[in-house]
mmCIF file of C-alpha atoms in Angstrom:
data_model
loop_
_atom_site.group_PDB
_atom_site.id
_atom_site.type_symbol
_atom_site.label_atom_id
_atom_site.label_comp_id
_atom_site.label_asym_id
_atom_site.label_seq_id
_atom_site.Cartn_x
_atom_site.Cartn_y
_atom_site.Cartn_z
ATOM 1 C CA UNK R 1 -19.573 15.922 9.911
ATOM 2 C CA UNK R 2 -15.873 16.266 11.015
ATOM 3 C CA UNK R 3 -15.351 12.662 9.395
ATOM 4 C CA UNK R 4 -16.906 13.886 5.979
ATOM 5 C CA UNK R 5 -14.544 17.024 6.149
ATOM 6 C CA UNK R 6 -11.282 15.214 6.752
ATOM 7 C CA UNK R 7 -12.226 12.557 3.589
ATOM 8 C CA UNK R 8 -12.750 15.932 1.765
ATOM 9 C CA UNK R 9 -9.680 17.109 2.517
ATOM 10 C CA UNK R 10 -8.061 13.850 1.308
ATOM 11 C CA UNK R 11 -9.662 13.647 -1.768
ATOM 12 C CA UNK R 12 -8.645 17.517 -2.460
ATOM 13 C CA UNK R 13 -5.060 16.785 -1.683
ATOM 14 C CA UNK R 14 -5.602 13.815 -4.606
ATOM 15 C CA UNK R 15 -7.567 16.282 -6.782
ATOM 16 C CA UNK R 16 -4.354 18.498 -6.699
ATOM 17 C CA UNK R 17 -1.919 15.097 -7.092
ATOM 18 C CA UNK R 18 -4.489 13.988 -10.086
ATOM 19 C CA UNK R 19 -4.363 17.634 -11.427
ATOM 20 C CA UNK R 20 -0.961 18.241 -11.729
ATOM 21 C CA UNK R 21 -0.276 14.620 -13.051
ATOM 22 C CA UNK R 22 -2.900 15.343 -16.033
ATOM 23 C CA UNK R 23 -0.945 18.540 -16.557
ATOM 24 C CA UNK R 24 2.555 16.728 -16.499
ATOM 25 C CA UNK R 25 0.927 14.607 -19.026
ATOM 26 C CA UNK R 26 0.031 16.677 -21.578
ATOM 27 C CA UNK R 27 3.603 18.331 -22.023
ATOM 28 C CA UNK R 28 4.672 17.117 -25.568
ATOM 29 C CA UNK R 29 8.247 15.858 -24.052
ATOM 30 C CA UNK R 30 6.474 13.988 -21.422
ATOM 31 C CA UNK R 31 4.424 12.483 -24.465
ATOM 32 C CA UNK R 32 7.245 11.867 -26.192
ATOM 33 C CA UNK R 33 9.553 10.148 -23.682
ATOM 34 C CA UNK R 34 6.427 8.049 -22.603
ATOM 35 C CA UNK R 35 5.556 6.776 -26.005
ATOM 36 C CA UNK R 36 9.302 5.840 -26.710
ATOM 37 C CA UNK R 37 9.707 3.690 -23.724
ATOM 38 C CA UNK R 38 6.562 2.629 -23.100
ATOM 39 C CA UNK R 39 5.178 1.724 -27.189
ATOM 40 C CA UNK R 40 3.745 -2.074 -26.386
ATOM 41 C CA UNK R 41 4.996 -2.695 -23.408
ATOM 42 C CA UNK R 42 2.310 -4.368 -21.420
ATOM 43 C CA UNK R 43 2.198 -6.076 -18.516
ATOM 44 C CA UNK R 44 -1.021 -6.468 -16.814
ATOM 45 C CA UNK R 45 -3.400 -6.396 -20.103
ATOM 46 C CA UNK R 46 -3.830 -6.779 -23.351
ATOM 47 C CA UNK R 47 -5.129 -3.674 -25.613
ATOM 48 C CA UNK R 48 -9.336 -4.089 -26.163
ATOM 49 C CA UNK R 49 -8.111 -2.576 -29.798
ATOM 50 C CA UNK R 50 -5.793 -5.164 -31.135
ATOM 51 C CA UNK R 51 -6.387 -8.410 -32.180
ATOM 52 C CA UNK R 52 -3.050 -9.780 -31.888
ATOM 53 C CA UNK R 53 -0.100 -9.296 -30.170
ATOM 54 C CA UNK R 54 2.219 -10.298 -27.056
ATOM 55 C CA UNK R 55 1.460 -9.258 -23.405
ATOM 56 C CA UNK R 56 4.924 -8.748 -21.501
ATOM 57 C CA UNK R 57 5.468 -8.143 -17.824
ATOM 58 C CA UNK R 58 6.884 -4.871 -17.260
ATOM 59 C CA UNK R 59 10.489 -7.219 -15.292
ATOM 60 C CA UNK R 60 10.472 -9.215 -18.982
ATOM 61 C CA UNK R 61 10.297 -12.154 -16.955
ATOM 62 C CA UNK R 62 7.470 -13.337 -19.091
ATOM 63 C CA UNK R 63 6.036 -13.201 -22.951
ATOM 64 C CA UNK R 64 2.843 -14.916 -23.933
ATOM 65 C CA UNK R 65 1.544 -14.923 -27.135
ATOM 66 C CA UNK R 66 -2.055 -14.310 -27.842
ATOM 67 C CA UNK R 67 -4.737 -14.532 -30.520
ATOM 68 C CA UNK R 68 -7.889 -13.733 -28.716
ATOM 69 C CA UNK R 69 -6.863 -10.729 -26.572
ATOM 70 C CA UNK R 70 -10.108 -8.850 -27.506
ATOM 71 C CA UNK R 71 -12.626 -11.195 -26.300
ATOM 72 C CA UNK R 72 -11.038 -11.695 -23.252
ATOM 73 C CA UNK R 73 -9.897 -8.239 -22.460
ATOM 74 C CA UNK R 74 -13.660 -7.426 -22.836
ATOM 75 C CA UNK R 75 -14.993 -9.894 -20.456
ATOM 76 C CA UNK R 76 -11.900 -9.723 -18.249
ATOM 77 C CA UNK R 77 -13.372 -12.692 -16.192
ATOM 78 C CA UNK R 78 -11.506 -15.732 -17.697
ATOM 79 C CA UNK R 79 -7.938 -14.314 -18.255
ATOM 80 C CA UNK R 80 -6.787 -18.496 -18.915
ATOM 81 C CA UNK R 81 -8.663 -17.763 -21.794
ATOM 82 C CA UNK R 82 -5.770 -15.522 -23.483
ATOM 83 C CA UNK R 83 -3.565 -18.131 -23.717
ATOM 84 C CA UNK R 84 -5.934 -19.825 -26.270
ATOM 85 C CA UNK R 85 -5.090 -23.726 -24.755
ATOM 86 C CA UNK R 86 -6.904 -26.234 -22.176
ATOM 87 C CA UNK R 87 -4.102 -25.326 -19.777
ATOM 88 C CA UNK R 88 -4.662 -21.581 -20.160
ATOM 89 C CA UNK R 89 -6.035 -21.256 -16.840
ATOM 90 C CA UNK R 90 -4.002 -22.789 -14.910
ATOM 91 C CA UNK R 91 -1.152 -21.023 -16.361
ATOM 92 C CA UNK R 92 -2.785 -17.765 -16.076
ATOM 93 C CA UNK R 93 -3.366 -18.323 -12.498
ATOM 94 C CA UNK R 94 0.031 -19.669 -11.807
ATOM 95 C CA UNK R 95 1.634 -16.343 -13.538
ATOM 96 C CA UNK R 96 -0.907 -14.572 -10.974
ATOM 97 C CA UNK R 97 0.632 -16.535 -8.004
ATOM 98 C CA UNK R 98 4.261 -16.087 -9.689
ATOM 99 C CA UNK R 99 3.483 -12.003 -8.990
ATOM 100 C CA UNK R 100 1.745 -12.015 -5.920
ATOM 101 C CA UNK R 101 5.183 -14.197 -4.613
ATOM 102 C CA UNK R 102 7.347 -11.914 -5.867
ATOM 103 C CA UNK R 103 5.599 -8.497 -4.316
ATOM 104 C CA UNK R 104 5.586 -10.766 -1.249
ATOM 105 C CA UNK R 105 9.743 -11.435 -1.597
ATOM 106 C CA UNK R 106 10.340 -7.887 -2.386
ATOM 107 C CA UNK R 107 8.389 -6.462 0.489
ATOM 108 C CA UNK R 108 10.415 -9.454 3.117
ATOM 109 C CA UNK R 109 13.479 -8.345 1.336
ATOM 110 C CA UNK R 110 12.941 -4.892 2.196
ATOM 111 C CA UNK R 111 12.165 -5.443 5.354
ATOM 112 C CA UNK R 112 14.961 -7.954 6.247
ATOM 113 C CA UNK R 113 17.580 -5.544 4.477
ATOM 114 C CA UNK R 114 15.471 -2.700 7.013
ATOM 115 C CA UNK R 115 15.233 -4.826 10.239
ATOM 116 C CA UNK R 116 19.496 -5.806 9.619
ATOM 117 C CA UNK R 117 20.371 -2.581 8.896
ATOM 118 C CA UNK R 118 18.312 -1.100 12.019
ATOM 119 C CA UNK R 119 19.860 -4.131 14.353
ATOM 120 C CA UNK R 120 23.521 -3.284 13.246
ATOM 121 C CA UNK R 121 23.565 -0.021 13.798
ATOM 122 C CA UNK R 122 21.775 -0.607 17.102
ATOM 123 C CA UNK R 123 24.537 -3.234 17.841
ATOM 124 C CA UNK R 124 27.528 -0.713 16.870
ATOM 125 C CA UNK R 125 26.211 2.378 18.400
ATOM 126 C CA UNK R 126 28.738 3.565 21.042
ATOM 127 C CA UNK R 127 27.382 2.498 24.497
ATOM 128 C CA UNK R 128 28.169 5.498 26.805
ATOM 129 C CA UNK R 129 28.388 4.391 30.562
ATOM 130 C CA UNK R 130 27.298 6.541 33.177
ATOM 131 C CA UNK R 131 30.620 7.832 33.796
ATOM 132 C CA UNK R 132 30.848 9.421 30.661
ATOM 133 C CA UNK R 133 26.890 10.507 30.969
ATOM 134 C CA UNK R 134 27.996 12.776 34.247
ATOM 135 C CA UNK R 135 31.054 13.858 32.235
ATOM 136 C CA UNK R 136 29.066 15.059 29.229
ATOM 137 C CA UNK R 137 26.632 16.931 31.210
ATOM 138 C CA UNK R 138 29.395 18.430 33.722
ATOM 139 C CA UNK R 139 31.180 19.591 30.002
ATOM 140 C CA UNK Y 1 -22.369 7.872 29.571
ATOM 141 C CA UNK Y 2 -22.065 4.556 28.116
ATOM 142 C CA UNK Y 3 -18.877 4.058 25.506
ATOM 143 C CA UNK Y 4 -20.370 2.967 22.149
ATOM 144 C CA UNK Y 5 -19.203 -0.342 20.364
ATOM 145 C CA UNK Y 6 -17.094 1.838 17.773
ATOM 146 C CA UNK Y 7 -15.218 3.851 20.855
ATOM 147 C CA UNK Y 8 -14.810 0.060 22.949
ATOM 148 C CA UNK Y 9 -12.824 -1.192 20.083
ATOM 149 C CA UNK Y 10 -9.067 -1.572 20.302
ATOM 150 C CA UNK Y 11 -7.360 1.001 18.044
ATOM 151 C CA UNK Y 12 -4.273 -1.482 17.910
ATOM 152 C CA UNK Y 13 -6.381 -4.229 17.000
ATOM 153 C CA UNK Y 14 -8.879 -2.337 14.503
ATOM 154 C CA UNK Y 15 -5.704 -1.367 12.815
ATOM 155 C CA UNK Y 16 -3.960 -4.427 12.841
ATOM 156 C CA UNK Y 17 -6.685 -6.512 11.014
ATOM 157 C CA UNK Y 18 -7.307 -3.625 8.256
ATOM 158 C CA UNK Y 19 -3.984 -3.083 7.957
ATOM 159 C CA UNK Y 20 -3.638 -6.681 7.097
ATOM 160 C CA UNK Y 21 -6.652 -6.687 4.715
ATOM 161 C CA UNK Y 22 -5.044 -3.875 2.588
ATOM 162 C CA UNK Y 23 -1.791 -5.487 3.038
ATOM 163 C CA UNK Y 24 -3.269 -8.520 1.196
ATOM 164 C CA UNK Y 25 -5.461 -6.406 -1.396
ATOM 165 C CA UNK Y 26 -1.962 -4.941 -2.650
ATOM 166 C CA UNK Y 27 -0.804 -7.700 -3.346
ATOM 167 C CA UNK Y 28 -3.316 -9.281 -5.226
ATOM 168 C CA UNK Y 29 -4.273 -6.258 -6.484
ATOM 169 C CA UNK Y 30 -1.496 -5.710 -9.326
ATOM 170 C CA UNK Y 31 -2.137 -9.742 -10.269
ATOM 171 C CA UNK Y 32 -4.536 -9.189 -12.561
ATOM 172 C CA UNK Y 33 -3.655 -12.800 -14.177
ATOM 173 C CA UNK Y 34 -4.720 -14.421 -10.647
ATOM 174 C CA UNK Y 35 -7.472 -12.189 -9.941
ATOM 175 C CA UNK Y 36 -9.053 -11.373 -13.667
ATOM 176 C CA UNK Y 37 -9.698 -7.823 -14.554
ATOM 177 C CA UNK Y 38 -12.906 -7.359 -12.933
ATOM 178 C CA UNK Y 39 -11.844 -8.487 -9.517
ATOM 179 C CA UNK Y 40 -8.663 -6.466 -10.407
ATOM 180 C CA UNK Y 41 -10.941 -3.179 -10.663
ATOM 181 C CA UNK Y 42 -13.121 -3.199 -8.114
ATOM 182 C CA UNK Y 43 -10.061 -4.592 -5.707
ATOM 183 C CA UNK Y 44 -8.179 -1.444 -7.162
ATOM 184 C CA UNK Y 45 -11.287 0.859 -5.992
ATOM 185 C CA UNK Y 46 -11.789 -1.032 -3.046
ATOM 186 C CA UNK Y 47 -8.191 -0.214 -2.047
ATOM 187 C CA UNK Y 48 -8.482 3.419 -2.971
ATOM 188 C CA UNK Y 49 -11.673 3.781 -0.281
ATOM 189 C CA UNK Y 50 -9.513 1.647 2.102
ATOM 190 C CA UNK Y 51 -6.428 4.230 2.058
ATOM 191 C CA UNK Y 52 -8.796 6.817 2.794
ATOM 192 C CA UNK Y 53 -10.127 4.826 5.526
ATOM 193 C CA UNK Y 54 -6.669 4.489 6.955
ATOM 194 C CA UNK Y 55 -5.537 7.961 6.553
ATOM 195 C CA UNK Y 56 -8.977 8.767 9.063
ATOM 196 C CA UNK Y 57 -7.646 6.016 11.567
ATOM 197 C CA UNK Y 58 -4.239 7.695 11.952
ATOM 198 C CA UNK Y 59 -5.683 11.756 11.399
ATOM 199 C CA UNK Y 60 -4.198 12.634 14.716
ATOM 200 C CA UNK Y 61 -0.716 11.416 13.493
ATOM 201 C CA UNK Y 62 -1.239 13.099 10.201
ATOM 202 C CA UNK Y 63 -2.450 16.424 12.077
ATOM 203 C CA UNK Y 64 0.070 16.112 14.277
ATOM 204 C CA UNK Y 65 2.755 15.891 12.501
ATOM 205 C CA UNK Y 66 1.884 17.959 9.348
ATOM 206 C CA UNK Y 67 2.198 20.998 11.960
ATOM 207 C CA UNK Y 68 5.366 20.256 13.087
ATOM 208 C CA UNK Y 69 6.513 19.127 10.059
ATOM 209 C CA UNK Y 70 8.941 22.644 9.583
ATOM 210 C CA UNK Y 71 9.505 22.617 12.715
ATOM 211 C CA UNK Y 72 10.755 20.233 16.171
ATOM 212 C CA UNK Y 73 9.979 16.621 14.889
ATOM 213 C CA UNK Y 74 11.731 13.591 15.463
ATOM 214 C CA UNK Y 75 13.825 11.815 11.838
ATOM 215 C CA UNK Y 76 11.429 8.688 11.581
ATOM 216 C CA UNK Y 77 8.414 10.963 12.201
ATOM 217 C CA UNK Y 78 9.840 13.156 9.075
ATOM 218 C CA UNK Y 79 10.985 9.814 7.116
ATOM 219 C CA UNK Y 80 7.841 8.475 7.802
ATOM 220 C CA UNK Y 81 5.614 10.990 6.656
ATOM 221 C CA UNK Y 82 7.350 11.998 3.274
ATOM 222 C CA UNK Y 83 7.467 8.064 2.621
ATOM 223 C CA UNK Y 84 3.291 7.954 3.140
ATOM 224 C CA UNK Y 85 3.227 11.346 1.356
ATOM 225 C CA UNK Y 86 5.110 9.346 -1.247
ATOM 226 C CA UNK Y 87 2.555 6.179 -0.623
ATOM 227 C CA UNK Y 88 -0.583 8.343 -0.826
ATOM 228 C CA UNK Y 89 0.443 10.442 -4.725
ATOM 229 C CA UNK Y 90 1.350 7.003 -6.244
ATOM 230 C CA UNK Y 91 -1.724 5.376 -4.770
ATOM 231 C CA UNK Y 92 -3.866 8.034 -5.880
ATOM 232 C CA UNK Y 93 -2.260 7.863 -9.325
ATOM 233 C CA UNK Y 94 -2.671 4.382 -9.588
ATOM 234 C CA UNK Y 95 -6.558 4.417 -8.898
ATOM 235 C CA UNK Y 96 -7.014 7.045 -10.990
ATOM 236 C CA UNK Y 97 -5.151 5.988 -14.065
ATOM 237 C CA UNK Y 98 -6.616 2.633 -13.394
ATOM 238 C CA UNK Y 99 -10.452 4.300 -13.836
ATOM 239 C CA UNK Y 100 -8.700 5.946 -16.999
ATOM 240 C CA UNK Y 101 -8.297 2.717 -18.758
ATOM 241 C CA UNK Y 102 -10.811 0.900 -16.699
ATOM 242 C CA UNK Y 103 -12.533 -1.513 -18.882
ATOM 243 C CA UNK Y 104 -15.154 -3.220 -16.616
ATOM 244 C CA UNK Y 105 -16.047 -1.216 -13.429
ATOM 245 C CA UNK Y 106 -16.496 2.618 -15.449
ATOM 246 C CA UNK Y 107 -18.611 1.069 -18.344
ATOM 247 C CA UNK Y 108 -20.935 -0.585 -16.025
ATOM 248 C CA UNK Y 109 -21.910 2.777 -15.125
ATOM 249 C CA UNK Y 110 -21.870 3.801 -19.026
ATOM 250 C CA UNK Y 111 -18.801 5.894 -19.039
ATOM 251 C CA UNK Y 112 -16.088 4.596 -21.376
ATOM 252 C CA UNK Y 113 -12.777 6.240 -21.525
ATOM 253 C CA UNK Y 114 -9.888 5.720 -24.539
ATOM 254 C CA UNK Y 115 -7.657 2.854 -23.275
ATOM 255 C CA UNK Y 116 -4.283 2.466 -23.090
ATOM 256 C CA UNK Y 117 -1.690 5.533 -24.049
ATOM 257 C CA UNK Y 118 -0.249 7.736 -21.410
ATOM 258 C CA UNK Y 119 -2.127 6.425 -19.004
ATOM 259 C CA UNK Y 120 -1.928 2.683 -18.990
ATOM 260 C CA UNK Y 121 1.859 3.297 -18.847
ATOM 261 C CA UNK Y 122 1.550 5.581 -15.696
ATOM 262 C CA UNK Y 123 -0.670 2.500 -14.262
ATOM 263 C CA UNK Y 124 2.145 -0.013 -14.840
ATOM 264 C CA UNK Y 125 4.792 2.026 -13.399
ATOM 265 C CA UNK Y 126 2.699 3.669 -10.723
ATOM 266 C CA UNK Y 127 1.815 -0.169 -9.402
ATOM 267 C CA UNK Y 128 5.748 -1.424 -9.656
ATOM 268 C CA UNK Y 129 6.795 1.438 -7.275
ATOM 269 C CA UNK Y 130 3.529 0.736 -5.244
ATOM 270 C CA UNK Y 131 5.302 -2.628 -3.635
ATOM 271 C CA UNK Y 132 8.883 -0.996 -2.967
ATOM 272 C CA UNK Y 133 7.294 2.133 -1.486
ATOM 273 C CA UNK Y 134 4.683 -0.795 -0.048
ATOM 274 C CA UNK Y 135 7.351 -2.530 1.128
ATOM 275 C CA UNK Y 136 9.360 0.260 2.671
ATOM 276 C CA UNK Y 137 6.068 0.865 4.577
ATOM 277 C CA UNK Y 138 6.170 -2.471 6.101
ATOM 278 C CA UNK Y 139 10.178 -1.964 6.865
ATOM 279 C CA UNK Y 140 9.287 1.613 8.607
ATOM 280 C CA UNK Y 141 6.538 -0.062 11.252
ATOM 281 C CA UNK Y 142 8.010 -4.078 11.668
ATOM 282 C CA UNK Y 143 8.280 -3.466 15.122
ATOM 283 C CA UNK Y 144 5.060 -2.370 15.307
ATOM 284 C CA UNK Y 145 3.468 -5.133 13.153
ATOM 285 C CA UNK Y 146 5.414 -7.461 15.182
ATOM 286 C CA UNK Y 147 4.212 -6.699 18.547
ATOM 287 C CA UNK Y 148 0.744 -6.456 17.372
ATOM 288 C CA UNK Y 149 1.142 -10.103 15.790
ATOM 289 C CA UNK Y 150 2.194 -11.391 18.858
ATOM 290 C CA UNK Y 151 -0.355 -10.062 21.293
ATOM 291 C CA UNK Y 152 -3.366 -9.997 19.109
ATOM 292 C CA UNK Y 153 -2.953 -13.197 17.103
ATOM 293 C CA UNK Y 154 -0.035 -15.283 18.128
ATOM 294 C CA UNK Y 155 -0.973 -15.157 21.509
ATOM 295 C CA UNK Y 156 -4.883 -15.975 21.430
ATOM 296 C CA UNK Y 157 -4.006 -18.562 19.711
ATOM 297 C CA UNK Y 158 -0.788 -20.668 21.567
ATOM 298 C CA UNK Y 159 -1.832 -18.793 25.140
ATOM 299 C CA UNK Y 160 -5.297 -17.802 25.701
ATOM 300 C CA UNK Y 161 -4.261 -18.086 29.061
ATOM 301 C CA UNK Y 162 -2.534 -15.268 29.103
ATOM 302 C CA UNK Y 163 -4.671 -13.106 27.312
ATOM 303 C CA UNK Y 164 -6.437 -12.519 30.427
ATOM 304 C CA UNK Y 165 -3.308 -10.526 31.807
ATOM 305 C CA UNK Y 166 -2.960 -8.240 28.848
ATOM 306 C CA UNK Y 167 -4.381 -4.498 29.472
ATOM 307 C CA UNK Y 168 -7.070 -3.545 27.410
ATOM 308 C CA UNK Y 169 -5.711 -0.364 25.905
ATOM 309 C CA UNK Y 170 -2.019 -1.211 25.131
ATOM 310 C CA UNK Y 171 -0.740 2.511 25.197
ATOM 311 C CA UNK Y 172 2.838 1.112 24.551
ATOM 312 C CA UNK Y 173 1.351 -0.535 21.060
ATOM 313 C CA UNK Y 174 -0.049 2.428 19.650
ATOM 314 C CA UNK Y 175 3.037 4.169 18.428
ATOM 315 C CA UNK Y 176 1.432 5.633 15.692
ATOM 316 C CA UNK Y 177 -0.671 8.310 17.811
ATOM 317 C CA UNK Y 178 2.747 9.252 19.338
ATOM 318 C CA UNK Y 179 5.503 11.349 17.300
#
């Protein structure tokens, strides 16, 4: 009972997150600024409307061009298939592996940049001996 | 009375190795070229009922500290909880604009939404802050990760030996229940 409660209360607190999102959403300059930055830029998926088209990664890093994005946005099971080539698979799966790596070096770059920062100001933090500890508590 | 299996468990250890798995689901998760979009889905959901899970491990931290939150409470405690406030909006908009445009898991059950729009560009953006804020997570608790490597895998596995010294219920591990 008290564990059916508490997951109420967190999906309430996302009810009110998924609320005022759908609100945000429907404010015509929200609209607008969304559909001028965001007019077929892709990353993850093609569209299941068009027929043709480019899927981009949101960094740019990559562009492939596609002739069969329907099918295979419909079945979603065989993404190799979008690249419309023997070697479509592999490639797909590589790209895959390409963004799982680089989630993986951004969160060990994070925490490197973290752990160094937390270790130098450790290191230059002003040691205070236990003379000055008596002195600060006499004062 | 007799401790059930659930309350014998180590808390360290139960969170370590979930931890771990949705560690590893977020990253896959946003591959949907590695994973395909079905996988992608249902990992997406999976990882929605997996935060939840995790928010009901750490409820006495979130209690705790949501009380005190306006009032006596350490930086990191603060830091930390406006960064998994942070954490918890973008994964909740992330699941939820990924059922918006969801093109495999939602019509199984017959309900078909319109694709793409305002909300498949919400879904990219929401998932690209997901790993910095993801990552920032990490940062916040390496020490924590860390220690818990080392005594619960690293150890077993180089000095099972040793194992036998370790206490039971590492209070020292558990930072997370303490502010």
């Amino acid at each position: 009972m008290k564990i059916l409660l508490r997951i109420l209360i967190i999906l309430a607190v996302a009810a009110v997150v998924v609320g005022a999102t759908a609100g945000v959403t429907q404010l015509s300059a929200v609209q607008a600024a969304m559909g001028s930055t965001g007019a077929g830029h892709h990353r993850d998926f093609p569209q299941a409307s068009s027929t043709t088209g480019a899927v981009s990664s949101q960094s740019g890093s990559t562009a492939l061009t596609d002739t069969n994005q329907s099918s295979a946005a419909s079945t979603g099971d065989q993404p190799g298939e979008r690249f419309g080539n023997s070697r479509g698979a592999q490639g797909s799966s590589l790209l895959g592996l390409s963004e799982v790596l680089k989630n993986l070096a951004i969160v060990a770059a994070v925490s490197l940049v973290f752990v160094a920062g937390s270790w130098l100001s450790h290191r230059l933090r002003p040691r205070l001996t236990p003379a000055a500890v008596s002195k600060a508590v006499q004062d | 009375m007799q401790p059930t299996r659930l309350q014998r468990l180590n808390p360290t250890k139960t969170n370590l190795w979930f931890d771990l798995a949705i560690f590893v689901a977020a990253l896959l998760a946003p591959a949907v070229f590695l994973t395909g979009l079905t996988i992608h889905e249902w990992l997406g959901i999976g990882l929605g009922v997996a935060i939840i899970v995790h928010l009901l491990l750490h409820w006495q931290w979130l209690v705790q500290v949501t009380k005190r939150f306006f009032t006596r409470l350490p930086r990191s405690s603060r830091i930390n909880y406006v960064l998994n406030s942070l954490f918890f909006v973008d994964m909740t908009l992330i699941v939820f604009s990924g059922l918006m445009i969801s093109r495999v898991a939602l019509p199984l059950f017959g309900i078909e939404l319109a694709h793409g729009g305002i909300w498949q560009q919400l879904h990219i953006f929401a998932s690209s802050f997901m790993v910095f804020i993801l990552a920032l997570h990490v940062a916040r608790h390496w020490k924590w990760i860390l220690n818990a490597v080392q005594r619960y895998v690293l150890q077993p596995v180089f000095r099972p030996q040793r194992r036998l010294a370790v206490p039971s219920t590492p209070a020292t591990l558990n930072k997370e229940g303490a502010l």
